[in-house]
PDB file of C-alpha atoms and ligand atoms in Angstrom:
ATOM      1  CA  UNK A 404       0.000   0.000   0.000  1.00 53.00           C
ATOM      2  CA  UNK A 405       2.737   2.462   0.991  1.00 56.00           C
ATOM      3  CA  UNK A 406       4.735   1.685  -2.143  1.00 56.00           C
ATOM      4  CA  UNK A 407       1.592   2.394  -4.208  1.00 60.00           C
ATOM      5  CA  UNK A 408       1.377   5.800  -2.587  1.00 59.00           C
ATOM      6  CA  UNK A 409       5.090   6.536  -2.902  1.00 64.00           C
ATOM      7  CA  UNK A 410       5.644   5.069  -6.349  1.00 74.00           C
ATOM      8  CA  UNK A 411       2.281   4.681  -8.096  1.00 79.00           C
ATOM      9  CA  UNK A 412       3.792   4.142 -11.542  1.00 88.00           C
ATOM     10  CA  UNK A 413       6.174   1.297 -10.724  1.00 94.00           C
ATOM     11  CA  UNK A 414       5.953  -1.607 -13.144  1.00 95.00           C
ATOM     12  CA  UNK A 415       4.884  -5.001 -11.894  1.00 95.00           C
ATOM     13  CA  UNK A 416       7.285  -7.867 -12.479  1.00 97.00           C
ATOM     14  CA  UNK A 417       6.773  -9.054 -16.031  1.00 97.00           C
ATOM     15  CA  UNK A 418       7.829  -8.647 -19.639  1.00 97.00           C
ATOM     16  CA  UNK A 419       7.821  -5.135 -21.100  1.00 96.00           C
ATOM     17  CA  UNK A 420       8.460  -6.424 -24.616  1.00 94.00           C
ATOM     18  CA  UNK A 421      10.135  -9.469 -26.140  1.00 92.00           C
ATOM     19  CA  UNK A 422      13.628  -8.257 -25.076  1.00 95.00           C
ATOM     20  CA  UNK A 423      13.115  -6.394 -21.799  1.00 97.00           C
ATOM     21  CA  UNK A 424      11.624  -7.473 -18.488  1.00 98.00           C
ATOM     22  CA  UNK A 425      10.908  -5.439 -15.380  1.00 98.00           C
ATOM     23  CA  UNK A 426      11.315  -6.719 -11.829  1.00 98.00           C
ATOM     24  CA  UNK A 427       9.589  -4.906  -9.019  1.00 96.00           C
ATOM     25  CA  UNK A 428      11.251  -4.982  -5.622  1.00 95.00           C
ATOM     26  CA  UNK A 429       9.229  -2.857  -3.225  1.00 93.00           C
ATOM     27  CA  UNK A 430       9.827   0.786  -4.184  1.00 92.00           C
ATOM     28  CA  UNK A 431      12.168   0.137  -7.083  1.00 96.00           C
ATOM     29  CA  UNK A 432      12.177  -1.420 -10.531  1.00 97.00           C
ATOM     30  CA  UNK A 433      15.202  -2.935 -12.159  1.00 98.00           C
ATOM     31  CA  UNK A 434      15.379  -4.366 -15.652  1.00 98.00           C
ATOM     32  CA  UNK A 435      16.557  -7.551 -17.340  1.00 98.00           C
ATOM     33  CA  UNK A 436      17.588  -7.506 -20.987  1.00 98.00           C
ATOM     34  CA  UNK A 437      17.649 -10.675 -23.051  1.00 97.00           C
ATOM     35  CA  UNK A 438      20.967 -10.588 -24.903  1.00 97.00           C
ATOM     36  CA  UNK A 439      21.885 -13.067 -27.652  1.00 96.00           C
ATOM     37  CA  UNK A 440      24.114 -14.907 -25.149  1.00 97.00           C
ATOM     38  CA  UNK A 441      22.777 -14.453 -21.641  1.00 97.00           C
ATOM     39  CA  UNK A 442      20.967 -11.879 -19.556  1.00 98.00           C
ATOM     40  CA  UNK A 443      22.011  -8.321 -18.745  1.00 98.00           C
ATOM     41  CA  UNK A 444      20.649  -6.542 -15.662  1.00 98.00           C
ATOM     42  CA  UNK A 445      20.361  -2.806 -15.283  1.00 98.00           C
ATOM     43  CA  UNK A 446      20.665  -2.592 -11.463  1.00 98.00           C
ATOM     44  CA  UNK A 447      19.786  -5.435  -9.114  1.00 97.00           C
ATOM     45  CA  UNK A 448      17.055  -4.595  -6.612  1.00 96.00           C
ATOM     46  CA  UNK A 449      17.677  -4.859  -2.870  1.00 95.00           C
ATOM     47  CA  UNK A 450      15.849  -7.850  -1.349  1.00 96.00           C
ATOM     48  CA  UNK A 451      17.321 -11.204  -2.386  1.00 95.00           C
ATOM     49  CA  UNK A 452      14.146 -13.247  -1.764  1.00 97.00           C
ATOM     50  CA  UNK A 453      12.022 -10.832  -3.781  1.00 97.00           C
ATOM     51  CA  UNK A 454      14.524 -10.678  -6.648  1.00 97.00           C
ATOM     52  CA  UNK A 455      14.853 -14.473  -6.718  1.00 97.00           C
ATOM     53  CA  UNK A 456      11.052 -14.770  -6.846  1.00 97.00           C
ATOM     54  CA  UNK A 457      10.993 -12.266  -9.709  1.00 98.00           C
ATOM     55  CA  UNK A 458      13.459 -14.328 -11.753  1.00 98.00           C
ATOM     56  CA  UNK A 459      11.460 -17.460 -11.027  1.00 98.00           C
ATOM     57  CA  UNK A 460       8.205 -15.807 -12.116  1.00 97.00           C
ATOM     58  CA  UNK A 461       9.866 -14.772 -15.372  1.00 97.00           C
ATOM     59  CA  UNK A 462      11.250 -18.277 -15.971  1.00 97.00           C
ATOM     60  CA  UNK A 463      14.828 -16.981 -15.779  1.00 97.00           C
ATOM     61  CA  UNK A 464      17.913 -18.033 -13.806  1.00 97.00           C
ATOM     62  CA  UNK A 465      20.118 -15.603 -11.900  1.00 97.00           C
ATOM     63  CA  UNK A 466      23.222 -17.588 -12.903  1.00 95.00           C
ATOM     64  CA  UNK A 467      22.536 -16.738 -16.562  1.00 97.00           C
ATOM     65  CA  UNK A 468      23.160 -13.041 -15.895  1.00 97.00           C
ATOM     66  CA  UNK A 469      26.388 -12.239 -17.755  1.00 97.00           C
ATOM     67  CA  UNK A 470      26.527  -8.552 -16.860  1.00 97.00           C
ATOM     68  CA  UNK A 471      25.126  -6.121 -14.320  1.00 97.00           C
ATOM     69  CA  UNK A 472      25.237  -2.451 -15.255  1.00 97.00           C
ATOM     70  CA  UNK A 473      24.765  -0.325 -12.160  1.00 96.00           C
ATOM     71  CA  UNK A 474      23.281   3.138 -12.529  1.00 97.00           C
ATOM     72  CA  UNK A 475      24.701   3.992  -9.088  1.00 95.00           C
ATOM     73  CA  UNK A 476      25.539   2.306  -5.823  1.00 92.00           C
ATOM     74  CA  UNK A 477      22.577   3.146  -3.600  1.00 93.00           C
ATOM     75  CA  UNK A 478      21.306   0.106  -1.710  1.00 91.00           C
ATOM     76  CA  UNK A 479      18.004  -0.196  -3.577  1.00 94.00           C
ATOM     77  CA  UNK A 480      19.910  -0.480  -6.866  1.00 95.00           C
ATOM     78  CA  UNK A 481      22.981  -2.513  -5.990  1.00 93.00           C
ATOM     79  CA  UNK A 482      22.342  -4.606  -2.901  1.00 93.00           C
ATOM     80  CA  UNK A 483      21.458  -7.854  -4.710  1.00 94.00           C
ATOM     81  CA  UNK A 484      24.709  -7.974  -6.687  1.00 93.00           C
ATOM     82  CA  UNK A 485      25.794 -11.239  -4.976  1.00 93.00           C
ATOM     83  CA  UNK A 486      22.820 -13.033  -6.584  1.00 95.00           C
ATOM     84  CA  UNK A 487      24.580 -12.924  -9.952  1.00 95.00           C
ATOM     85  CA  UNK A 488      27.807 -14.872  -9.463  1.00 92.00           C
ATOM     86  CA  UNK A 489      28.864 -14.996 -13.121  1.00 90.00           C
ATOM     87  CA  UNK A 490      28.336 -11.330 -13.900  1.00 95.00           C
ATOM     88  CA  UNK A 491      30.740  -8.693 -15.130  1.00 95.00           C
ATOM     89  CA  UNK A 492      29.807  -5.689 -13.026  1.00 94.00           C
ATOM     90  CA  UNK A 493      29.926  -2.234 -14.594  1.00 95.00           C
ATOM     91  CA  UNK A 494      29.940   0.915 -12.476  1.00 93.00           C
ATOM     92  CA  UNK A 495      30.385   4.564 -13.368  1.00 92.00           C
ATOM     93  CA  UNK A 496      34.038   5.565 -13.585  1.00 89.00           C
ATOM     94  CA  UNK A 497      33.397   8.357 -11.046  1.00 87.00           C
ATOM     95  CA  UNK A 498      31.734   6.006  -8.589  1.00 83.00           C
ATOM     96  CA  UNK A 499      33.517   4.338  -5.721  1.00 77.00           C
ATOM     97  CA  UNK A 500      33.737   0.588  -6.450  1.00 71.00           C
ATOM     98  CA  UNK A 501      35.133  -0.170  -3.005  1.00 71.00           C
ATOM     99  CA  UNK A 502      31.588   0.441  -1.732  1.00 68.00           C
ATOM    100  CA  UNK A 503      30.489  -2.815  -3.346  1.00 74.00           C
ATOM    101  CA  UNK A 504      33.779  -4.722  -3.244  1.00 69.00           C
ATOM    102  CA  UNK A 505      32.928  -6.557  -0.031  1.00 70.00           C
ATOM    103  CA  UNK A 506      29.717  -7.953  -1.517  1.00 72.00           C
ATOM    104  CA  UNK A 507      31.316  -9.368  -4.656  1.00 79.00           C
ATOM    105  CA  UNK A 508      31.519 -13.091  -5.295  1.00 82.00           C
ATOM    106  CA  UNK A 509      34.771 -14.649  -6.577  1.00 82.00           C
ATOM    107  CA  UNK A 510      33.396 -14.924 -10.139  1.00 83.00           C
ATOM    108  CA  UNK A 511      32.491 -11.264 -10.431  1.00 85.00           C
ATOM    109  CA  UNK A 512      34.692  -8.568 -11.861  1.00 84.00           C
ATOM    110  CA  UNK A 513      34.168  -4.826 -11.550  1.00 88.00           C
ATOM    111  CA  UNK A 514      34.774  -2.680 -14.608  1.00 91.00           C
ATOM    112  CA  UNK A 515      34.479   1.109 -14.492  1.00 91.00           C
ATOM    113  CA  UNK A 516      32.702   2.651 -17.488  1.00 92.00           C
ATOM    114  CA  UNK A 517      33.173   6.180 -18.684  1.00 87.00           C
ATOM    115  CA  UNK A 518      30.758   8.277 -20.642  1.00 84.00           C
ATOM    116  CA  UNK A 519      29.918   7.283 -24.178  1.00 85.00           C
ATOM    117  CA  UNK A 520      31.729   4.003 -23.905  1.00 92.00           C
ATOM    118  CA  UNK A 521      29.868   1.195 -25.609  1.00 95.00           C
ATOM    119  CA  UNK A 522      30.359  -2.241 -24.123  1.00 95.00           C
ATOM    120  CA  UNK A 523      29.211  -5.464 -25.722  1.00 96.00           C
ATOM    121  CA  UNK A 524      27.861  -7.899 -23.148  1.00 96.00           C
ATOM    122  CA  UNK A 525      26.378 -11.254 -24.111  1.00 96.00           C
ATOM    123  CA  UNK A 526      26.363  -9.980 -27.707  1.00 96.00           C
ATOM    124  CA  UNK A 527      24.309  -6.893 -26.817  1.00 97.00           C
ATOM    125  CA  UNK A 528      25.706  -3.391 -27.317  1.00 96.00           C
ATOM    126  CA  UNK A 529      25.020  -1.064 -24.394  1.00 97.00           C
ATOM    127  CA  UNK A 530      26.236   2.531 -24.283  1.00 96.00           C
ATOM    128  CA  UNK A 531      27.049   4.168 -20.971  1.00 96.00           C
ATOM    129  CA  UNK A 532      26.273   7.846 -20.431  1.00 96.00           C
ATOM    130  CA  UNK A 533      27.465   9.634 -17.333  1.00 95.00           C
ATOM    131  CA  UNK A 534      24.647  11.518 -15.654  1.00 96.00           C
ATOM    132  CA  UNK A 535      26.031  13.005 -12.421  1.00 95.00           C
ATOM    133  CA  UNK A 536      23.724  14.857 -10.072  1.00 95.00           C
ATOM    134  CA  UNK A 537      21.753  12.309  -8.058  1.00 95.00           C
ATOM    135  CA  UNK A 538      25.187  10.946  -7.115  1.00 94.00           C
ATOM    136  CA  UNK A 539      28.561  12.000  -8.573  1.00 93.00           C
ATOM    137  CA  UNK A 540      29.037   8.688 -10.394  1.00 93.00           C
ATOM    138  CA  UNK A 541      25.483   8.119 -11.652  1.00 96.00           C
ATOM    139  CA  UNK A 542      25.142   6.513 -15.084  1.00 97.00           C
ATOM    140  CA  UNK A 543      22.394   5.961 -17.627  1.00 97.00           C
ATOM    141  CA  UNK A 544      22.549   3.185 -20.205  1.00 97.00           C
ATOM    142  CA  UNK A 545      21.088   2.901 -23.665  1.00 96.00           C
ATOM    143  CA  UNK A 546      20.562  -0.471 -25.310  1.00 96.00           C
ATOM    144  CA  UNK A 547      20.345  -0.867 -29.067  1.00 91.00           C
ATOM    145  CA  UNK A 548      20.303   2.946 -29.347  1.00 87.00           C
ATOM    146  CA  UNK A 549      16.627   3.068 -28.426  1.00 93.00           C
ATOM    147  CA  UNK A 550      15.930   1.864 -24.867  1.00 96.00           C
ATOM    148  CA  UNK A 551      17.215   4.354 -22.307  1.00 96.00           C
ATOM    149  CA  UNK A 552      17.604   3.327 -18.656  1.00 98.00           C
ATOM    150  CA  UNK A 553      17.829   6.476 -16.583  1.00 97.00           C
ATOM    151  CA  UNK A 554      18.440   5.193 -13.043  1.00 97.00           C
ATOM    152  CA  UNK A 555      17.663   8.017 -10.629  1.00 96.00           C
ATOM    153  CA  UNK A 556      18.412  10.901 -12.999  1.00 95.00           C
ATOM    154  CA  UNK A 557      14.767  11.563 -13.719  1.00 93.00           C
ATOM    155  CA  UNK A 558      11.239  10.543 -12.951  1.00 92.00           C
ATOM    156  CA  UNK A 559       8.125  10.431 -15.079  1.00 93.00           C
ATOM    157  CA  UNK A 560       4.719  11.842 -14.262  1.00 90.00           C
ATOM    158  CA  UNK A 561       2.027  11.192 -16.821  1.00 88.00           C
ATOM    159  CA  UNK A 562       4.726  10.546 -19.392  1.00 89.00           C
ATOM    160  CA  UNK A 563       6.582  13.777 -18.682  1.00 90.00           C
ATOM    161  CA  UNK A 564      10.105  14.140 -17.353  1.00 91.00           C
ATOM    162  CA  UNK A 565      11.020  15.733 -14.021  1.00 89.00           C
ATOM    163  CA  UNK A 566      14.294  15.596 -12.061  1.00 89.00           C
ATOM    164  CA  UNK A 567      14.175  12.705  -9.599  1.00 90.00           C
ATOM    165  CA  UNK A 568      14.025  13.861  -5.944  1.00 88.00           C
ATOM    166  CA  UNK A 569      15.937  17.114  -6.619  1.00 86.00           C
ATOM    167  CA  UNK A 570      16.200  17.873  -2.891  1.00 85.00           C
ATOM    168  CA  UNK A 571      18.154  14.614  -2.580  1.00 86.00           C
ATOM    169  CA  UNK A 572      20.623  15.305  -5.414  1.00 91.00           C
ATOM    170  CA  UNK A 573      24.275  15.687  -4.465  1.00 91.00           C
ATOM    171  CA  UNK A 574      24.557  18.349  -7.202  1.00 93.00           C
ATOM    172  CA  UNK A 575      21.324  19.849  -8.492  1.00 91.00           C
ATOM    173  CA  UNK A 576      22.939  21.835 -11.325  1.00 91.00           C
ATOM    174  CA  UNK A 577      24.766  18.759 -12.531  1.00 93.00           C
ATOM    175  CA  UNK A 578      21.462  16.860 -12.429  1.00 93.00           C
ATOM    176  CA  UNK A 579      19.855  19.458 -14.716  1.00 91.00           C
ATOM    177  CA  UNK A 580      22.807  19.256 -17.101  1.00 92.00           C
ATOM    178  CA  UNK A 581      22.514  15.459 -17.125  1.00 93.00           C
ATOM    179  CA  UNK A 582      18.814  15.595 -17.992  1.00 93.00           C
ATOM    180  CA  UNK A 583      19.625  18.110 -20.710  1.00 91.00           C
ATOM    181  CA  UNK A 584      22.114  15.627 -22.118  1.00 92.00           C
ATOM    182  CA  UNK A 585      19.494  12.843 -22.131  1.00 93.00           C
ATOM    183  CA  UNK A 586      16.943  15.207 -23.689  1.00 91.00           C
ATOM    184  CA  UNK A 587      19.318  15.867 -26.577  1.00 89.00           C
ATOM    185  CA  UNK A 588      19.605  12.194 -27.497  1.00 90.00           C
ATOM    186  CA  UNK A 589      17.829  11.277 -30.695  1.00 89.00           C
ATOM    187  CA  UNK A 590      16.122   8.009 -31.520  1.00 91.00           C
ATOM    188  CA  UNK A 591      15.188   7.065 -27.943  1.00 93.00           C
ATOM    189  CA  UNK A 592      11.944   5.110 -28.124  1.00 93.00           C
ATOM    190  CA  UNK A 593      11.444   4.217 -24.455  1.00 95.00           C
ATOM    191  CA  UNK A 594      12.572   5.618 -21.113  1.00 96.00           C
ATOM    192  CA  UNK A 595      12.893   3.219 -18.195  1.00 97.00           C
ATOM    193  CA  UNK A 596      13.141   4.766 -14.727  1.00 97.00           C
ATOM    194  CA  UNK A 597      13.857   3.126 -11.387  1.00 97.00           C
ATOM    195  CA  UNK A 598      10.982   4.590  -9.385  1.00 95.00           C
ATOM    196  CA  UNK A 599       8.305   5.794 -11.812  1.00 94.00           C
ATOM    197  CA  UNK A 600       7.901   3.158 -14.475  1.00 95.00           C
ATOM    198  CA  UNK A 601       8.464   3.661 -18.156  1.00 95.00           C
ATOM    199  CA  UNK A 602       7.401   6.088 -20.840  1.00 93.00           C
ATOM    200  CA  UNK A 603       7.968   7.100 -24.403  1.00 90.00           C
ATOM    201  CA  UNK A 604      11.153   8.924 -25.335  1.00 84.00           C
ATOM    202  CA  UNK A 605      11.278  11.857 -27.669  1.00 78.00           C
ATOM    203  CA  UNK A 606      10.750  15.544 -27.369  1.00 78.00           C
ATOM    204  CA  UNK A 607       7.277  15.435 -25.849  1.00 79.00           C
ATOM    205  CA  UNK A 608       8.571  13.585 -22.753  1.00 85.00           C
ATOM    206  CA  UNK A 609      11.103  16.349 -22.099  1.00 84.00           C
ATOM    207  CA  UNK A 610       8.967  19.310 -23.166  1.00 81.00           C
ATOM    208  CA  UNK A 611       7.571  19.917 -19.688  1.00 75.00           C
ATOM    209  CA  UNK A 612      11.014  19.701 -18.108  1.00 75.00           C
ATOM    210  CA  UNK A 613      12.359  22.246 -20.603  1.00 71.00           C
ATOM    211  CA  UNK A 614       9.412  24.509 -19.805  1.00 62.00           C
ATOM    212  CA  UNK A 615       9.982  24.159 -16.046  1.00 65.00           C
ATOM    213  CA  UNK A 616      13.705  24.876 -16.203  1.00 61.00           C
ATOM    214  CA  UNK A 617      13.093  27.827 -18.550  1.00 56.00           C
ATOM    215  CA  UNK A 618      10.663  29.244 -15.991  1.00 48.00           C
ATOM    216  CA  UNK A 619      13.208  28.706 -13.208  1.00 49.00           C
ATOM    217  CA  UNK A 620      15.876  30.443 -15.262  1.00 50.00           C
ATOM    218  CA  UNK A 621      13.483  33.325 -15.913  1.00 44.00           C
ATOM    219  CA  UNK A 622      12.830  33.570 -12.181  1.00 42.00           C
ATOM    220  CA  UNK A 623      16.480  33.844 -11.214  1.00 43.00           C
ATOM    221  CA  UNK A 624      17.354  36.246 -14.001  1.00 43.00           C
ATOM    222  CA  UNK A 625      17.917  39.784 -12.617  1.00 38.00           C
TER     223      UNK A 625
HETATM  224 ZN1  LIG B 803      19.526   6.529  -5.716  1.00 64.27          ZN
END
């Protein structure tokens, strides 16, 4: 009930399309991508029993996850990392991998990713985009140049983009610049957030955010 109030647009665990699945773990969604050779997770959720149940419901096995791409290292995004023993783990180059080092299993490796680096995992090309603001090392990822996973950079309300929890951002100006960067990307068909479900990409999703920031800039102008 509380999670419905806090995060009414979260996706239930299930397939989004034939390549992407959502898992709901309390107040957060994370995503599983079917790659040609294995599964790729964008974040991990935070409660092992719930995440294991999610995989089971989807008919998937956690040991088939070949890569985990972390948007950032907050507990609700990264805590279930140990469930994926065979995974290459990608974290933002400006993040602090020692924060997760203790939870790694012997088969896992941590690889920092910088902005605009494309990595091929399980035969799937995923581009990393640094989006500092929520945390200094926050990352977004885009798969097949059309599915954009935003982590906690932004939230969606009725299909429109807003900064995610701006009062909670470590750097609010950097967060705005990061959203501007995502807004400028062309060809994005779907946005996948961690706490407010998914929506269509494109200019209409960002139009309200542009309008809001323009108003704010007007207000601070002398
Ligand atoms: Zn966070």
